[in-house]
């Protein structure tokens, strides 16, 4: 008999509610839940991948061990015993020689998030790396420096605004990012129906730009100059209007901005002075919000960009205002649960990178493995991560991983990274786990609480959840059992202690979710976590960086590379879903017709793309969606490496854009990788003659 299970799709940040129809272990359908107060029945194609991931014949079900190039299935007991023994031996020789890398899927697993610290504690390591420093770290650093907590994200109040300006973001593909906003298209329709405007600023005419009222091209990695000009224009329109009493330092920022010439900033960014003036008018005339995302973060000035965006919203009078930038109050309040964050607590061994929120730049992982001496990383634990494809100069890291004495991957696949491991420890299937949006609901456009019971029982009674694997590793290494509440028990306690004082049982009683309404306004300054509950806009480190900012030099004649994502992908970890990979090839080089003509390229022909780091061959997609002088390659491809065991992914492997990015190119304030703005040369590929 078929039954309907309410669940949250945990694949991306949207946290859409789904209805999974099941008969036995057979999944009959996955549909949107119309009663979910956040997603309102919306789902995207990724929701169907839940079934693909659960039933994928390539998904690992038992631990495997590599001996030479051969893989052997082993028991959990053997895996933990051998890993514990080998790790202790490495630690005995050099206590500083272990490291962890935590990948993006961990943000979608509350059990993992609540238990990862057990492993790092058992290792006693300061060598912590994660996908955060190829993603959102500049936003978190700006949050910490302005608001006093790295997790205090301000989000656009899309459901009540009149102007939404998006720079370097593509919610039509991402469903929002550090902004949980499912059903984005219909929310934009409602915005337009009430007379509002959506504006997109991006070097590519993205899927979001195509539904916008206005799209402005901006030169890649030049956003900082546009934001400087825009902040000056906003301040000029509100010269005598006071901002909130808890905001200080705007006058100091204004004085520093005076050194920048408006015309030069516009020329550097490629956005006209007339467009800057129009944007400033929209921001200051009514409920409005400026939102920046991945495109402004993955570049040299990522943290400056995030800071300037926040200052523009503040100066425009749009902070903590209905229709402006608001701060959700979630049922499980991460501001109370998580530490505020720290900067510069540790220093990396090789390049002296300062730690940011307790971790080092992911781009520095390869050098820490390669460079001999005390503290050289000899053992690496990768938790649901694929840094060979997702971090700069992936081929360099791939080579470094092959030299490790011990590598352990907690992963469901033998992918581009885990193929280098000595042990792969697979968790239960995605529908066999419970779920709560621990990190993502605090950034949602509505304050909701939704809990998902496991949809299916464990296929294998001996299978372990991801958090059980982490606890098993910690115990095997330390020799001490982990004695803490289960994630479910901890979740109940955190909900009871949260702003709405609800129990997990009360949340479960509403299978489509408990709705506590839209984000409230007037929550500042009480919600600030700075010592004095003030927002000091003139942050010394950021003021120093702004003072040192120089106008860019003349173009080199090369093209500039940016990334992109698609609605049917999520970094590299949906590549084995046969439903999501079908259709036209999406791993292409998007290039403007003028640039294609200059390179002698026709649509569909193979192009060679070279940078200072490497070279790839990729089909050209000639389109005027690209800004002239800019090319785009999607993130998360390159699934044809020897030793992978992902048949669907290998059949549509594509190429990795991170064969072209450089591990030394970073935002110095956050350690974030500068993936955008890479200078490349493009030519028609020369095909070798058949023998």
PDB file of C-alpha atoms in Angstrom, residues 498-621:
ATOM      1  CA  UNK A 498      14.927  28.948  20.800  1.00  0.00           C
ATOM      2  CA  UNK A 499      12.885  32.122  20.328  1.00  0.00           C
ATOM      3  CA  UNK A 500       9.554  30.297  19.910  1.00  0.00           C
ATOM      4  CA  UNK A 501      10.083  27.692  22.671  1.00  0.00           C
ATOM      5  CA  UNK A 502       8.694  24.819  20.580  1.00  0.00           C
ATOM      6  CA  UNK A 503       9.536  21.175  21.083  1.00  0.00           C
ATOM      7  CA  UNK A 504      10.544  18.848  18.281  1.00  0.00           C
ATOM      8  CA  UNK A 505       7.299  16.963  18.868  1.00  0.00           C
ATOM      9  CA  UNK A 506       5.338  20.166  18.215  1.00  0.00           C
ATOM     10  CA  UNK A 507       7.252  20.741  14.994  1.00  0.00           C
ATOM     11  CA  UNK A 508       6.689  17.136  13.912  1.00  0.00           C
ATOM     12  CA  UNK A 509       2.966  17.555  14.523  1.00  0.00           C
ATOM     13  CA  UNK A 510       2.941  19.966  11.563  1.00  0.00           C
ATOM     14  CA  UNK A 511       4.515  17.761   8.853  1.00  0.00           C
ATOM     15  CA  UNK A 512       4.490  20.590   6.299  1.00  0.00           C
ATOM     16  CA  UNK A 513       6.176  22.931   8.790  1.00  0.00           C
ATOM     17  CA  UNK A 514       5.402  25.454  11.501  1.00  0.00           C
ATOM     18  CA  UNK A 515       5.127  29.002  10.184  1.00  0.00           C
ATOM     19  CA  UNK A 516       6.155  31.868  12.459  1.00  0.00           C
ATOM     20  CA  UNK A 517       5.634  34.535   9.821  1.00  0.00           C
ATOM     21  CA  UNK A 518       7.840  36.812   7.719  1.00  0.00           C
ATOM     22  CA  UNK A 519      11.071  38.258   9.116  1.00  0.00           C
ATOM     23  CA  UNK A 520      10.277  40.899  11.716  1.00  0.00           C
ATOM     24  CA  UNK A 521      11.705  44.400  11.539  1.00  0.00           C
ATOM     25  CA  UNK A 522      12.914  46.532  14.395  1.00  0.00           C
ATOM     26  CA  UNK A 523      15.066  43.663  15.697  1.00  0.00           C
ATOM     27  CA  UNK A 524      18.178  45.845  15.818  1.00  0.00           C
ATOM     28  CA  UNK A 525      20.161  46.704  17.828  1.00  0.00           C
ATOM     29  CA  UNK A 526      19.055  43.932  20.209  1.00  0.00           C
ATOM     30  CA  UNK A 527      19.966  41.232  17.707  1.00  0.00           C
ATOM     31  CA  UNK A 528      23.477  42.570  17.099  1.00  0.00           C
ATOM     32  CA  UNK A 529      26.285  40.535  18.624  1.00  0.00           C
ATOM     33  CA  UNK A 530      28.958  43.248  18.663  1.00  0.00           C
ATOM     34  CA  UNK A 531      30.247  44.035  22.143  1.00  0.00           C
ATOM     35  CA  UNK A 532      28.575  47.444  22.224  1.00  0.00           C
ATOM     36  CA  UNK A 533      25.521  46.410  20.136  1.00  0.00           C
ATOM     37  CA  UNK A 534      26.532  48.985  17.543  1.00  0.00           C
ATOM     38  CA  UNK A 535      27.299  48.763  13.829  1.00  0.00           C
ATOM     39  CA  UNK A 536      30.613  50.521  13.273  1.00  0.00           C
ATOM     40  CA  UNK A 537      30.749  50.946   9.499  1.00  0.00           C
ATOM     41  CA  UNK A 538      34.366  52.137   9.518  1.00  0.00           C
ATOM     42  CA  UNK A 539      35.881  48.713  10.188  1.00  0.00           C
ATOM     43  CA  UNK A 540      39.664  49.321  10.414  1.00  0.00           C
ATOM     44  CA  UNK A 541      40.758  46.342   8.305  1.00  0.00           C
ATOM     45  CA  UNK A 542      38.233  47.163   5.602  1.00  0.00           C
ATOM     46  CA  UNK A 543      39.009  50.856   5.659  1.00  0.00           C
ATOM     47  CA  UNK A 544      42.672  49.997   5.219  1.00  0.00           C
ATOM     48  CA  UNK A 545      41.858  47.732   2.263  1.00  0.00           C
ATOM     49  CA  UNK A 546      39.671  50.413   0.699  1.00  0.00           C
ATOM     50  CA  UNK A 547      42.429  53.002   1.132  1.00  0.00           C
ATOM     51  CA  UNK A 548      44.846  50.682  -0.669  1.00  0.00           C
ATOM     52  CA  UNK A 549      42.461  49.957  -3.557  1.00  0.00           C
ATOM     53  CA  UNK A 550      43.906  51.047  -6.885  1.00  0.00           C
ATOM     54  CA  UNK A 551      42.222  51.502 -10.213  1.00  0.00           C
ATOM     55  CA  UNK A 552      42.854  48.572 -12.566  1.00  0.00           C
ATOM     56  CA  UNK A 553      45.459  48.737 -15.258  1.00  0.00           C
ATOM     57  CA  UNK A 554      44.579  48.678 -18.924  1.00  0.00           C
ATOM     58  CA  UNK A 555      43.386  45.372 -20.327  1.00  0.00           C
ATOM     59  CA  UNK A 556      45.885  42.685 -21.235  1.00  0.00           C
ATOM     60  CA  UNK A 557      44.125  41.657 -24.410  1.00  0.00           C
ATOM     61  CA  UNK A 558      43.144  38.347 -22.835  1.00  0.00           C
ATOM     62  CA  UNK A 559      39.637  37.194 -22.036  1.00  0.00           C
ATOM     63  CA  UNK A 560      38.330  37.009 -18.469  1.00  0.00           C
ATOM     64  CA  UNK A 561      36.873  33.791 -17.065  1.00  0.00           C
ATOM     65  CA  UNK A 562      33.822  33.545 -14.820  1.00  0.00           C
ATOM     66  CA  UNK A 563      31.924  30.490 -13.585  1.00  0.00           C
ATOM     67  CA  UNK A 564      28.262  29.590 -13.686  1.00  0.00           C
ATOM     68  CA  UNK A 565      25.833  27.028 -12.401  1.00  0.00           C
ATOM     69  CA  UNK A 566      22.677  25.429 -13.770  1.00  0.00           C
ATOM     70  CA  UNK A 567      19.351  24.603 -12.148  1.00  0.00           C
ATOM     71  CA  UNK A 568      19.999  20.890 -12.748  1.00  0.00           C
ATOM     72  CA  UNK A 569      23.398  20.828 -11.030  1.00  0.00           C
ATOM     73  CA  UNK A 570      24.717  21.471  -7.533  1.00  0.00           C
ATOM     74  CA  UNK A 571      28.494  21.806  -7.550  1.00  0.00           C
ATOM     75  CA  UNK A 572      29.832  18.326  -8.427  1.00  0.00           C
ATOM     76  CA  UNK A 573      27.616  16.061  -6.369  1.00  0.00           C
ATOM     77  CA  UNK A 574      24.582  15.466  -8.628  1.00  0.00           C
ATOM     78  CA  UNK A 575      26.630  14.375 -11.620  1.00  0.00           C
ATOM     79  CA  UNK A 576      25.527  10.733 -11.370  1.00  0.00           C
ATOM     80  CA  UNK A 577      21.796  11.468 -11.567  1.00  0.00           C
ATOM     81  CA  UNK A 578      20.563  10.221 -14.929  1.00  0.00           C
ATOM     82  CA  UNK A 579      17.540  12.556 -14.805  1.00  0.00           C
ATOM     83  CA  UNK A 580      19.554  15.693 -14.152  1.00  0.00           C
ATOM     84  CA  UNK A 581      22.322  15.058 -16.653  1.00  0.00           C
ATOM     85  CA  UNK A 582      20.095  14.284 -19.626  1.00  0.00           C
ATOM     86  CA  UNK A 583      19.492  16.889 -22.293  1.00  0.00           C
ATOM     87  CA  UNK A 584      21.962  19.190 -24.054  1.00  0.00           C
ATOM     88  CA  UNK A 585      25.581  19.421 -22.987  1.00  0.00           C
ATOM     89  CA  UNK A 586      25.839  22.067 -20.281  1.00  0.00           C
ATOM     90  CA  UNK A 587      29.621  21.990 -19.884  1.00  0.00           C
ATOM     91  CA  UNK A 588      30.445  24.524 -22.579  1.00  0.00           C
ATOM     92  CA  UNK A 589      32.533  27.653 -23.021  1.00  0.00           C
ATOM     93  CA  UNK A 590      30.072  30.530 -23.318  1.00  0.00           C
ATOM     94  CA  UNK A 591      31.674  33.223 -25.463  1.00  0.00           C
ATOM     95  CA  UNK A 592      30.427  36.411 -27.126  1.00  0.00           C
ATOM     96  CA  UNK A 593      30.152  36.304 -30.951  1.00  0.00           C
ATOM     97  CA  UNK A 594      32.818  38.991 -31.395  1.00  0.00           C
ATOM     98  CA  UNK A 595      35.307  37.085 -29.225  1.00  0.00           C
ATOM     99  CA  UNK A 596      34.456  33.819 -30.949  1.00  0.00           C
ATOM    100  CA  UNK A 597      35.086  35.394 -34.351  1.00  0.00           C
ATOM    101  CA  UNK A 598      38.427  36.751 -33.180  1.00  0.00           C
ATOM    102  CA  UNK A 599      39.406  33.235 -32.074  1.00  0.00           C
ATOM    103  CA  UNK A 600      38.122  31.657 -35.294  1.00  0.00           C
ATOM    104  CA  UNK A 601      35.502  29.695 -33.357  1.00  0.00           C
ATOM    105  CA  UNK A 602      32.062  28.662 -34.529  1.00  0.00           C
ATOM    106  CA  UNK A 603      29.283  27.504 -32.264  1.00  0.00           C
ATOM    107  CA  UNK A 604      29.824  23.892 -31.189  1.00  0.00           C
ATOM    108  CA  UNK A 605      33.488  23.750 -32.220  1.00  0.00           C
ATOM    109  CA  UNK A 606      36.111  22.672 -29.722  1.00  0.00           C
ATOM    110  CA  UNK A 607      38.058  25.471 -28.088  1.00  0.00           C
ATOM    111  CA  UNK A 608      41.357  25.390 -26.236  1.00  0.00           C
ATOM    112  CA  UNK A 609      41.365  27.562 -23.127  1.00  0.00           C
ATOM    113  CA  UNK A 610      44.709  28.371 -21.483  1.00  0.00           C
ATOM    114  CA  UNK A 611      45.633  30.151 -18.265  1.00  0.00           C
ATOM    115  CA  UNK A 612      48.817  30.424 -16.264  1.00  0.00           C
ATOM    116  CA  UNK A 613      47.764  27.241 -14.424  1.00  0.00           C
ATOM    117  CA  UNK A 614      46.641  24.895 -17.144  1.00  0.00           C
ATOM    118  CA  UNK A 615      44.788  24.151 -20.336  1.00  0.00           C
ATOM    119  CA  UNK A 616      41.487  22.474 -21.231  1.00  0.00           C
ATOM    120  CA  UNK A 617      39.491  21.696 -24.364  1.00  0.00           C
ATOM    121  CA  UNK A 618      35.764  22.438 -24.310  1.00  0.00           C
ATOM    122  CA  UNK A 619      32.939  22.983 -26.830  1.00  0.00           C
ATOM    123  CA  UNK A 620      32.185  26.624 -27.613  1.00  0.00           C
ATOM    124  CA  UNK A 621      28.710  28.036 -27.061  1.00  0.00           C
TER     125      UNK A 621
END
